[in-house]
Amino acid sequence: MIGSDKVHKILYGGDYNPEQWPEEVWAEDMRLFALAGVDTVTLNVFSWASLQRSDTVFDFEKLDRIMEYVKENGLNVCMATSTAAHPAWMARKYPDILRTDLTGIKRQFGARHNSCPNSPTYRKFSVKLAKAIAERYKDYDNIVAWHVSNEYGGACYCENCAAAFRRWLMRRYGTIEEVNRVWNTSFWGHTFYDFEEIVPPDLRSEAFVYDFDGSIRTNFQGISLDYMRFQSDSMLECFVLEKKALKKITPDIPVTTNLMGWYKGLDYFKWAQEMDFVSWDNYPECDSSPAYPAGFHDVCRGMKDGMPFALMEQSPSVSNWHPYAKLKRPGVMRLWSYQAIAHGADTVQFFQMRRSQGACEKYHSALIDHVGSEHTRVFNEMAELGAELKKIGAATLGTRTHSKVAIVFDWENWWALEMSAGPSVRIDYLKEVETYYSALFRQNISVDFIRTDSRFLAYDLVIAPLLYMNKEGYDDKVRAYVQNGGTYLATYLNGYVDENDRVLLGGYPGRQKDIFGIRVEESDALPPDESNRFIYKGTQYPAEILCDLIHLSGAEEISTYESDFYAGSPVLTKNRYGDGVAYYVGTHSSEEFYATFLRDICETLFIDPVLNAPLDVEVRCRENEENRFIFILNHKDTATEVRMKREGTDILTDRNYQAGDFVKLERKGVAVIRLK
Ligand code: GLA
Ligand code: ZN
């Protein structure tokens, strides 16, 4: 996949900016890369200004030299198109390239990721540049991937975007009557008679600052939701335009762009359909739970139905933009690199190779620090990992993960749920998803993240936390899945609205009432210092955030509330439907509750962890027809051991283990066992 026939190992390296340095330094870089086992560099990420000095004058002289140098030194290249930051002269000459922000202010030149996605100037020049780069370097056989732009994101509210939004609406809805219907514009007298009356929902229009917490809210969910879709689509069009230009010239080089993890602004599932492989940038805070990056690795794997992805960036040690640039402790960079591989990454890449001398990332960690030599802890750790990855070679490349549990995730649902204006400011999609994911993660049960239109049949258990939006046909799909023997779990605020945030009438959860055998009549939003309680298998757990008041219509209650006027009414229910089961969790509870409840459900479905391991020792599996690899990752600060169920060999140490033997791991240690 990533560079396909050209790549025979886990690619190792990352963002390299030789253009920021005099040429004497390049030779030293090459010496250090060889020492560190670096085999791949990402070039040309932010060079537009130096590559193009006017409408017609390109200057590739420096990049030519860099490309030659890098090739002579045997390095692969992940080649960026440089379109993530436009040149200052272009902004001055063609102001339409500048974005207008949410407040309605037209930006000036500055920062990066700063171009309006609907600017004719941007579209014209970005494609022209991508084309010129592809033409110039097409014969370099060490280019393993095209890296278009960089971390797309943000939004624009300018006149060009407004006009493009109207065209987007015409294509989607056909008539102004239909727009009025789906946006429910009879509310507050918003009826539109002409597409020209529609303006972007910025702070001069539907958006406003919510007094309570300073967050941005909207008066019209339908409009704002469509604007988010439209902006995501607009940037995706920019990506596709460049991609097409590249593909015309180099049809065999895969094209990607680096995603930003749990980034809300773009519908990454939709984007992934256009990417040859998915890649992402992993920057967890030093103290974040290991479940946090693990979850997004699993999303990346899910984006292309299990295909391995690239870890395009991570930091060798500190990320200077974190509030506290805490050092990655010894062993952590290695551990997190293997975690990415364990979840499906086929590359380990970093930002950055050499620490820059000035501007806002000068204190971001790098392979080569300001001291300029190999005599640093970070360099040594990276060199050790580089050597290990050489030893692994091609063994794990292309191997897949097989999960029996899936979590449904959906960007449009995320947008709609959190702009819904009620019932609570505590509604947090990611937090709820993480709650379920973490409970399974800690039990070493592998999870796939899937789309609402993915196939469910391969899974024994499908969990849909806070899936507020019931897209057309989704309920039928769930119905069929459960009828055929699947187990499905949904939560409070499930299935309330359609794609336009219009409530599906007839009682909640909309079209899914029969599947769960319940009806939710009211929901009680509790402030942070209040909670209800319920008892599950003899233990009492809190009911927080939202408490659904549920009527049974076929389901059995598993547990009821303990207090308040709805004491005794169901909070957890189970419905046998066809050959399957549908669980409903009518509130948010504690980590302990999810651990127990999900373990019980998994047990009834015979879903087991790969190996039994102590808490905070992660075990994952990747396999193909020939091989099965077990990754054991010790996230603890103390040594640990895990008992093997089958015979195998650690491909890092060549140590053999018989069934029943203990694999011993030091703090933050890793083992990769190839099973016999
Ligand atoms: C992002 C960007 C890089 C760099 C790093 C720093 O991921 O893509 O250009 O700014 O962050 O962490
Ligand atoms: Zn714009």
XYZ file of C-alpha atoms and ligand atoms in Angstrom:
689
model
C 0.000 0.000 0.000
C 2.253 2.848 1.176
C 4.692 2.980 -1.716
C 3.680 -0.647 -2.333
C 6.401 -2.465 -4.266
C 9.040 0.072 -3.227
C 8.657 -0.499 0.484
C 9.957 -3.533 2.315
C 9.897 -2.396 5.895
C 8.113 -0.115 8.321
C 9.050 3.326 6.994
C 11.046 5.304 9.527
C 11.774 9.028 9.475
C 9.650 12.129 9.090
C 9.373 15.838 8.311
C 12.697 17.175 7.127
C 13.239 20.850 6.324
C 16.709 21.224 4.766
C 15.545 24.447 3.101
C 15.789 26.051 6.554
C 19.495 25.227 6.766
C 22.727 25.994 4.901
C 23.923 23.152 2.703
C 26.885 22.292 4.961
C 24.339 21.039 7.432
C 22.768 18.597 4.965
C 25.811 16.322 4.906
C 25.722 16.093 8.669
C 21.996 15.323 8.507
C 22.694 12.401 6.201
C 25.339 11.018 8.543
C 22.934 11.262 11.460
C 20.018 9.735 9.526
C 22.162 6.715 8.683
C 23.111 6.365 12.352
C 19.467 6.545 13.399
C 18.178 4.099 10.800
C 16.068 6.795 9.115
C 14.992 5.651 5.664
C 12.219 8.092 4.738
C 11.894 11.865 4.788
C 8.816 14.006 4.262
C 9.966 16.947 2.149
C 8.555 20.187 0.922
C 5.689 20.663 3.365
C 5.885 24.462 3.595
C 7.892 25.657 0.603
C 5.338 27.326 -1.642
C 6.840 30.793 -1.176
C 10.314 29.665 -2.158
C 9.110 27.507 -5.067
C 7.016 30.198 -6.692
C 7.886 33.865 -6.712
C 5.214 35.139 -9.118
C 2.284 33.940 -11.229
C 4.575 32.335 -13.738
C 8.051 32.040 -12.204
C 8.897 28.813 -10.418
C 12.217 28.128 -8.798
C 12.964 24.472 -8.167
C 16.687 24.836 -7.949
C 16.993 24.192 -4.220
C 14.439 21.397 -4.156
C 16.281 19.768 -7.070
C 19.450 19.718 -5.023
C 17.643 18.397 -1.977
C 16.007 15.647 -4.013
C 19.342 14.612 -5.523
C 21.035 14.641 -2.167
C 18.356 12.600 -0.513
C 18.324 10.084 -3.352
C 22.095 9.690 -3.313
C 21.785 8.906 0.338
C 19.258 6.161 -0.271
C 16.281 7.814 1.373
C 12.647 7.382 0.412
C 10.611 10.541 0.039
C 7.127 11.322 1.135
C 6.672 14.323 -1.137
C 4.454 17.168 -0.026
C 2.826 19.607 -2.406
C 3.434 22.649 -0.185
C -0.065 24.023 -0.512
C -0.821 24.365 3.193
C 0.506 27.939 3.381
C 0.239 30.346 0.476
C 2.968 32.911 -0.319
C 2.667 36.486 0.962
C 2.891 37.943 -2.555
C -0.084 35.847 -3.611
C -2.191 37.117 -0.720
C -1.306 40.689 -1.618
C -2.026 40.284 -5.283
C -5.104 38.055 -4.936
C -6.854 38.833 -1.644
C -9.586 36.305 -2.435
C -7.153 33.637 -1.224
C -7.436 34.979 2.336
C -10.047 33.523 4.624
C -12.803 35.381 6.422
C -13.170 34.085 9.956
C -16.211 33.292 12.073
C -16.470 36.889 13.281
C -16.666 38.080 9.672
C -13.168 39.592 9.731
C -11.146 39.206 6.571
C -7.745 37.767 7.488
C -4.448 39.196 6.335
C -1.413 37.195 5.320
C -0.056 35.111 8.202
C 0.065 31.742 9.926
C -0.636 28.647 7.790
C -3.592 26.549 6.664
C -4.817 29.971 5.736
C -6.301 29.714 2.245
C -9.988 29.953 1.447
C -10.985 26.577 -0.003
C -13.338 28.260 -2.461
C -10.899 30.878 -3.648
C -10.437 30.555 -7.420
C -6.858 31.755 -6.899
C -6.106 29.018 -4.391
C -7.633 26.291 -6.501
C -5.847 27.431 -9.625
C -2.411 27.927 -8.098
C -2.426 24.920 -5.750
C -3.217 22.559 -8.604
C -0.651 24.262 -10.810
C 1.999 23.801 -8.136
C 1.139 20.151 -7.484
C 1.311 19.538 -11.217
C 4.636 21.305 -11.584
C 6.153 19.309 -8.720
C 4.873 16.020 -10.116
C 6.192 16.830 -13.596
C 9.558 17.759 -12.252
C 10.122 14.789 -9.932
C 8.083 12.051 -11.584
C 11.158 10.023 -12.471
C 12.431 9.754 -8.921
C 11.688 6.168 -7.988
C 12.249 6.892 -4.295
C 9.009 8.877 -3.934
C 6.832 6.515 -1.917
C 3.836 8.798 -1.437
C 2.373 12.194 -2.234
C 1.492 14.215 0.831
C -1.057 16.817 -0.266
C -1.131 20.074 1.705
C -0.947 19.460 5.462
C -3.512 18.998 8.196
C -6.484 20.561 6.398
C -8.811 22.310 8.814
C -10.547 25.493 9.966
C -13.326 27.197 8.044
C -13.961 30.227 5.899
C -17.017 32.509 5.728
C -16.083 34.785 2.823
C -18.162 35.880 -0.165
C -16.705 33.157 -2.372
C -17.654 30.578 0.218
C -21.144 32.067 0.498
C -21.660 31.751 -3.258
C -20.254 28.232 -3.292
C -22.491 27.322 -0.337
C -25.568 28.377 -2.317
C -24.471 26.220 -5.249
C -23.800 23.334 -2.864
C -27.329 23.725 -1.450
C -28.869 23.792 -4.932
C -27.104 20.540 -5.766
C -28.130 18.900 -2.506
C -31.723 20.078 -2.235
C -32.751 21.214 -5.713
C -35.297 23.824 -4.681
C -35.540 26.598 -2.121
C -38.752 24.994 -0.844
C -36.836 21.869 0.050
C -34.168 23.944 1.809
C -36.906 25.636 3.834
C -38.416 22.286 4.718
C -35.225 20.579 5.902
C -34.051 23.639 7.813
C -37.456 24.108 9.421
C -37.340 27.799 8.541
C -40.934 28.451 9.538
C -39.382 28.727 12.998
C -38.585 32.423 13.741
C -39.789 33.497 10.324
C -36.689 32.460 8.432
C -38.378 31.467 5.174
C -36.101 32.027 2.160
C -37.548 32.894 -1.255
C -34.279 32.905 -3.160
C -30.950 31.106 -2.689
C -29.296 34.525 -2.839
C -30.834 35.373 0.548
C -28.799 32.645 2.252
C -25.614 33.722 4.028
C -22.966 31.718 5.908
C -23.968 31.151 9.561
C -21.111 33.177 11.071
C -21.231 35.409 14.152
C -22.994 38.102 12.110
C -25.721 35.620 11.249
C -26.854 32.462 13.094
C -23.812 31.847 15.305
C -23.597 33.414 18.760
C -21.480 33.229 21.878
C -23.313 31.292 24.567
C -23.233 33.313 27.795
C -22.908 30.264 29.997
C -19.474 29.079 28.877
C -18.352 31.268 25.974
C -18.837 28.459 23.473
C -20.154 29.118 19.970
C -23.750 28.107 19.382
C -26.165 28.400 16.519
C -29.797 29.419 16.223
C -30.382 27.166 13.241
C -28.886 23.702 13.475
C -29.933 22.796 9.946
C -28.035 25.737 8.425
C -24.923 25.316 10.548
C -24.840 21.571 10.018
C -24.965 22.016 6.272
C -22.286 24.681 6.467
C -19.975 22.226 8.247
C -20.689 19.602 5.593
C -20.071 22.190 2.921
C -16.735 23.371 4.365
C -15.540 19.788 4.800
C -16.560 19.069 1.198
C -14.903 22.264 -0.070
C -11.542 21.351 1.424
C -11.954 17.812 0.214
C -12.491 19.188 -3.298
C -9.181 21.028 -2.977
C -7.517 17.775 -1.975
C -9.118 15.889 -4.847
C -8.130 18.557 -7.391
C -4.481 18.237 -6.408
C -4.731 14.482 -6.221
C -6.111 14.269 -9.752
C -3.294 16.447 -11.059
C -0.726 14.189 -9.358
C -2.364 10.963 -10.499
C -2.373 12.075 -14.098
C 1.395 12.292 -14.006
C 2.279 9.543 -11.516
C -0.666 7.126 -11.441
C 1.212 4.589 -9.321
C 2.297 6.790 -6.449
C -0.271 6.712 -3.636
C -1.719 10.006 -2.426
C -2.553 10.930 1.143
C -2.909 13.892 3.474
C -2.223 13.847 7.188
C -5.254 13.845 9.484
C -5.283 15.366 12.938
C -6.809 12.722 15.150
C -10.126 13.505 16.789
C -10.546 16.668 14.762
C -14.143 17.746 14.583
C -14.139 20.058 11.575
C -13.779 17.559 8.721
C -15.740 14.412 7.998
C -12.684 12.170 7.883
C -14.672 9.073 6.948
C -15.750 10.831 3.783
C -12.220 12.090 3.177
C -10.724 8.635 3.543
C -12.716 7.448 0.544
C -10.586 9.791 -1.567
C -7.243 8.914 0.032
C -5.124 6.025 -1.236
C -4.110 5.353 2.340
C -4.915 7.087 5.592
C -2.234 8.880 7.566
C -2.390 10.803 10.800
C -0.438 12.888 13.297
C -0.399 11.576 16.853
C 0.358 14.107 19.582
C -1.105 12.919 22.883
C -0.236 14.808 26.042
C 2.406 12.940 28.023
C -0.051 11.953 30.706
C -2.957 11.001 28.496
C -4.378 7.506 28.771
C -2.979 4.983 26.284
C -6.570 4.420 25.166
C -6.599 7.908 23.643
C -4.173 7.390 20.732
C -5.204 3.728 20.501
C -8.751 4.803 19.739
C -7.745 7.025 16.867
C -5.389 4.401 15.469
C -8.459 2.170 15.363
C -10.475 4.901 13.634
C -7.743 5.201 10.986
C -7.808 1.459 10.446
C -11.582 1.610 10.187
C -11.554 4.409 7.629
C -10.479 2.066 4.885
C -12.043 -1.130 6.165
C -9.017 -2.486 7.979
C -6.262 -1.353 5.630
C -2.999 -0.418 7.402
C -2.344 3.300 7.769
C 0.650 5.605 8.172
C 1.701 7.244 11.391
C 2.748 10.373 9.524
C 3.838 12.388 12.535
C 4.515 12.037 16.222
C 7.008 13.868 18.393
C 10.338 12.322 19.329
C 9.841 13.837 22.779
C 8.164 17.178 23.545
C 5.457 18.939 21.611
C 6.183 22.587 22.334
C 2.572 23.624 21.782
C 1.305 21.510 24.670
C 0.755 23.788 27.668
C 3.544 21.947 29.464
C 6.164 20.499 27.171
C 6.746 17.483 29.364
C 9.459 15.118 28.191
C 8.460 11.745 26.853
C 9.965 9.497 29.501
C 12.595 6.952 28.440
C 10.950 4.159 26.493
C 7.696 6.027 25.839
C 8.463 7.086 22.258
C 9.303 3.443 21.459
C 6.251 2.134 23.292
C 3.887 4.532 21.491
C 5.497 3.714 18.153
C 4.807 0.033 18.694
C 1.315 0.856 19.869
C 0.676 2.484 16.494
C 2.049 -0.578 14.703
C 0.024 -2.899 16.927
C -3.147 -1.065 15.883
C -2.371 -1.163 12.168
C 0.313 1.409 11.290
C 2.855 0.432 8.653
C 5.062 3.504 9.182
C 6.637 5.305 12.137
C 7.270 8.909 11.180
C 7.999 12.015 13.162
C 7.789 15.705 13.179
C 10.691 16.515 12.863
C 14.180 15.514 11.827
C 16.042 18.701 12.802
C 14.842 21.253 15.347
C 14.364 24.608 13.636
C 16.240 27.678 14.766
C 13.428 30.194 14.835
C 9.670 30.785 14.967
C 7.007 28.935 16.869
C 8.287 25.368 16.658
C 11.890 25.938 17.656
C 11.308 24.093 20.927
C 9.484 21.161 19.359
C 11.508 17.988 19.760
C 13.432 16.511 16.860
C 15.765 13.657 16.038
C 18.567 16.237 15.852
C 18.360 18.762 18.648
C 19.843 22.289 18.722
C 23.048 20.790 20.070
C 23.399 19.247 16.617
C 24.939 15.898 17.486
C 23.956 12.271 18.053
C 24.820 12.487 21.744
C 21.356 12.965 23.153
C 18.916 10.648 24.901
C 16.276 11.275 22.268
C 18.649 10.523 19.397
C 19.804 7.313 21.055
C 16.277 6.111 21.662
C 15.356 6.854 18.069
C 18.444 5.089 16.770
C 17.626 2.005 18.845
C 14.108 1.943 17.486
C 15.455 2.492 13.965
C 17.640 -0.603 14.360
C 14.736 -2.669 15.678
C 12.480 -1.706 12.801
C 15.221 -2.763 10.387
C 15.288 -6.120 12.102
C 11.512 -6.494 11.807
C 11.793 -5.757 8.107
C 8.653 -6.561 6.153
C 7.278 -9.092 8.648
C 4.295 -7.126 9.926
C 3.568 -5.077 6.803
C 0.056 -5.424 5.504
C -1.128 -7.633 8.370
C -4.677 -7.081 9.578
C -6.634 -6.941 12.813
C -9.790 -8.964 13.379
C -12.210 -7.509 15.899
C -15.512 -8.908 17.073
C -16.650 -5.620 18.547
C -17.317 -2.422 16.657
C -18.132 1.105 17.764
C -20.120 3.216 15.349
C -18.626 6.688 14.952
C -19.991 9.478 12.814
C -18.738 12.996 12.215
C -22.116 14.438 11.195
C -23.607 12.995 14.349
C -20.829 14.686 16.331
C -21.709 18.059 14.779
C -25.452 17.696 15.227
C -25.298 16.317 18.747
C -23.112 19.101 20.071
C -24.921 21.961 18.337
C -28.324 20.669 19.374
C -28.934 23.422 22.006
C -29.906 21.156 24.862
C -30.577 19.098 26.787
C -27.254 19.647 28.572
C -23.947 21.438 28.158
C -22.359 18.249 29.465
C -23.168 16.253 26.333
C -19.796 15.271 24.954
C -19.658 12.823 22.077
C -15.961 11.990 22.268
C -16.109 11.482 25.995
C -18.992 9.039 25.699
C -17.306 7.163 22.863
C -14.083 7.024 24.856
C -15.947 5.734 27.884
C -17.111 2.677 25.986
C -13.888 2.297 24.056
C -11.709 2.555 27.173
C -13.688 -0.087 29.025
C -12.996 -2.524 26.187
C -9.434 -1.262 25.707
C -8.555 -1.942 29.325
C -9.828 -5.497 28.907
C -7.738 -5.930 25.755
C -10.758 -6.466 23.581
C -10.020 -5.228 20.107
C -12.479 -2.731 18.665
C -13.024 -1.532 15.115
C -14.451 1.919 14.557
C -16.995 1.751 11.783
C -19.172 4.156 9.816
C -22.946 4.193 9.877
C -22.808 2.694 6.378
C -20.236 -0.004 7.193
C -21.169 -3.666 7.232
C -22.217 -4.795 10.709
C -22.449 -8.494 9.990
C -18.815 -9.284 10.723
C -19.275 -8.179 14.340
C -20.816 -9.953 17.309
C -21.350 -6.705 19.171
C -21.982 -3.232 17.772
C -21.994 -0.268 20.160
C -23.388 3.114 19.162
C -22.712 5.663 21.916
C -24.762 8.875 21.636
C -25.796 8.158 18.074
C -28.291 10.981 18.043
C -28.649 11.159 14.263
C -30.591 8.402 12.535
C -29.577 8.766 8.911
C -32.024 7.546 6.282
C -32.104 3.750 6.372
C -29.904 3.404 9.450
C -32.673 2.015 11.640
C -33.429 -0.633 9.004
C -29.849 -1.675 9.029
C -29.778 -2.017 12.822
C -33.102 -3.844 12.712
C -31.778 -6.369 10.194
C -28.535 -6.820 12.125
C -30.302 -7.550 15.411
C -32.960 -9.702 13.787
C -30.177 -11.832 12.331
C -28.618 -12.443 15.727
C -26.448 -9.371 16.298
C -26.087 -7.660 19.643
C -26.495 -3.890 19.514
C -26.055 -1.363 22.293
C -27.252 2.240 22.216
C -27.380 5.000 24.795
C -29.346 8.027 25.875
C -30.058 10.517 23.048
C -30.147 7.669 20.546
C -31.846 8.143 17.174
C -33.638 11.435 17.884
C -33.154 13.271 14.602
C -32.662 12.917 10.865
C -29.692 14.232 8.842
C -30.972 17.804 9.186
C -31.451 17.694 12.943
C -35.210 17.463 12.543
C -36.751 15.410 15.305
C -38.186 12.061 14.218
C -41.670 12.342 15.668
C -43.659 9.792 17.612
C -41.512 9.497 20.725
C -37.832 8.725 21.281
C -35.812 6.897 20.085
C -37.525 7.795 16.828
C -37.599 4.940 14.382
C -35.775 2.568 16.696
C -38.386 2.128 19.430
C -39.322 -1.373 18.278
C -35.697 -2.514 18.226
C -35.200 -1.582 21.868
C -38.756 -2.291 22.999
C -38.869 1.004 24.880
C -40.070 4.572 24.684
C -38.252 7.455 26.324
C -40.756 10.002 27.576
C -38.520 12.589 29.253
C -34.830 13.107 30.016
C -33.515 14.735 33.170
C -30.298 16.709 32.643
C -28.307 16.734 35.883
C -25.783 19.452 36.750
C -22.244 18.248 37.640
C -22.873 18.096 41.388
C -26.037 15.985 41.092
C -26.524 12.334 40.286
C -29.034 9.543 40.546
C -28.064 5.921 41.228
C -28.819 2.427 40.052
C -27.809 -1.048 41.128
C -26.296 -3.537 38.731
C -25.473 -7.035 40.008
C -25.434 -5.935 43.611
C -23.232 -2.871 43.165
C -24.446 0.691 43.112
C -23.332 2.985 40.276
C -23.978 6.677 39.566
C -26.387 7.919 36.896
C -25.079 11.241 35.607
C -25.388 13.857 32.882
C -28.753 12.682 31.528
C -31.325 10.301 32.982
C -33.848 8.910 30.520
C -37.324 8.189 31.834
C -38.143 4.973 30.029
C -41.396 3.071 29.396
C -41.054 -0.605 28.547
C -42.857 -1.914 25.493
C -41.386 -5.372 25.206
C -37.941 -4.922 26.710
C -36.974 -6.247 30.127
C -35.426 -3.922 32.664
C -31.946 -4.782 33.874
C -31.855 -2.001 36.433
C -33.911 0.920 37.721
C -33.194 4.341 39.240
C -32.804 4.478 43.007
C -33.960 8.006 43.780
C -36.003 11.062 42.808
C -39.551 10.963 41.456
C -38.554 8.407 38.818
C -37.087 5.934 41.327
C -38.086 2.441 40.215
C -38.302 3.274 36.531
C -35.893 1.517 34.121
C -32.442 2.861 33.329
C -30.878 -0.199 31.661
C -32.910 -2.401 29.375
C -32.493 -5.471 27.223
C -34.728 -6.458 24.341
C -34.716 -9.739 22.485
C -35.498 -8.883 18.889
C -35.490 -11.578 16.236
C -32.440 -13.704 16.932
C -30.501 -10.877 18.539
C -30.451 -8.543 21.500
C -30.647 -4.755 21.810
C -29.360 -3.090 24.983
C -30.256 0.439 25.964
C -28.221 2.424 28.502
C -30.360 5.393 29.539
C -27.690 7.397 31.347
C -23.968 8.025 31.806
C -22.224 6.148 34.587
C -18.781 5.402 36.013
C -15.749 3.649 34.555
C -16.394 0.731 36.936
C -19.897 0.272 35.624
C -18.853 0.103 31.966
C -16.022 -2.290 32.821
C -18.459 -4.719 34.455
C -21.386 -4.297 32.110
C -19.356 -4.638 28.917
C -17.394 -7.575 30.300
C -20.692 -9.325 31.021
C -22.009 -8.688 27.518
C -18.725 -9.848 25.968
C -18.792 -12.993 28.089
C -22.244 -13.942 26.875
C -20.927 -13.553 23.313
C -17.655 -15.464 23.993
C -15.573 -12.422 23.118
C -12.210 -12.861 24.872
C -9.029 -10.825 25.114
C -6.063 -12.056 23.039
C -4.201 -12.852 26.270
C -4.982 -12.224 29.899
C -2.756 -9.399 31.027
C -2.480 -7.081 34.038
C -4.197 -3.697 33.895
C -2.315 -1.225 31.667
C -0.599 -3.989 29.772
C -1.970 -3.843 26.267
C -2.152 -6.894 24.029
C -3.067 -6.660 20.336
C -2.905 -8.971 17.394
C -2.115 -8.482 13.694
C -2.162 -11.322 11.234
C -2.191 -12.545 7.666
C -2.382 -16.027 6.117
C 1.153 -16.944 7.159
C 1.709 -15.188 10.445
C 0.095 -14.068 13.618
C 1.838 -11.374 15.690
C 1.010 -10.647 19.292
C 2.064 -7.190 20.481
C 2.483 -6.875 24.238
C 2.849 -3.280 25.427
C 3.594 -2.426 29.024
C 2.189 1.039 29.700
C 3.042 0.738 33.401
C 5.985 2.264 35.213
C 6.877 -1.089 36.720
C 7.983 -4.395 35.206
C 5.348 -6.952 34.360
C 4.796 -10.396 32.908
C 2.223 -12.003 30.660
C 1.618 -15.705 30.231
C 1.662 -17.098 26.711
C -1.176 -19.333 25.567
C 0.766 -20.655 22.584
C 4.323 -21.150 21.443
C 6.046 -18.221 19.748
C 9.184 -16.146 19.215
C 9.803 -12.512 20.086
C 10.947 -11.015 16.798
C 12.783 -8.213 18.623
C 14.927 -10.474 20.847
C 14.627 -13.866 19.089
C 13.595 -15.383 22.387
C 11.369 -18.447 22.212
C 8.398 -19.010 24.462
C 6.435 -22.199 25.065
C 2.750 -22.174 25.943
C 2.552 -21.335 29.642
C 5.846 -19.390 29.694
C 5.877 -15.853 30.995
C 6.960 -12.990 28.770
C 8.721 -10.548 31.077
C 8.636 -6.874 30.238
C 10.502 -3.990 31.839
C 8.681 -0.698 32.523
C 7.332 0.679 29.207
C 8.635 -2.522 27.592
C 7.440 -4.117 24.371
C 7.387 -7.640 22.950
C 6.299 -8.649 19.455
C 5.688 -12.382 19.392
C 5.323 -14.308 16.183
C 3.158 -17.306 17.037
C 4.222 -20.739 15.869
C 1.415 19.255 13.076
C 1.945 19.725 11.742
C 3.429 19.886 11.711
C 3.932 20.456 13.002
C 3.508 19.564 14.135
C 4.052 19.992 15.475
O 1.114 17.938 13.143
O 1.535 18.926 10.674
O 3.735 20.728 10.637
O 3.414 21.726 13.186
O 2.119 19.589 14.213
O 3.603 19.183 16.507
Zn -13.877 31.463 1.726
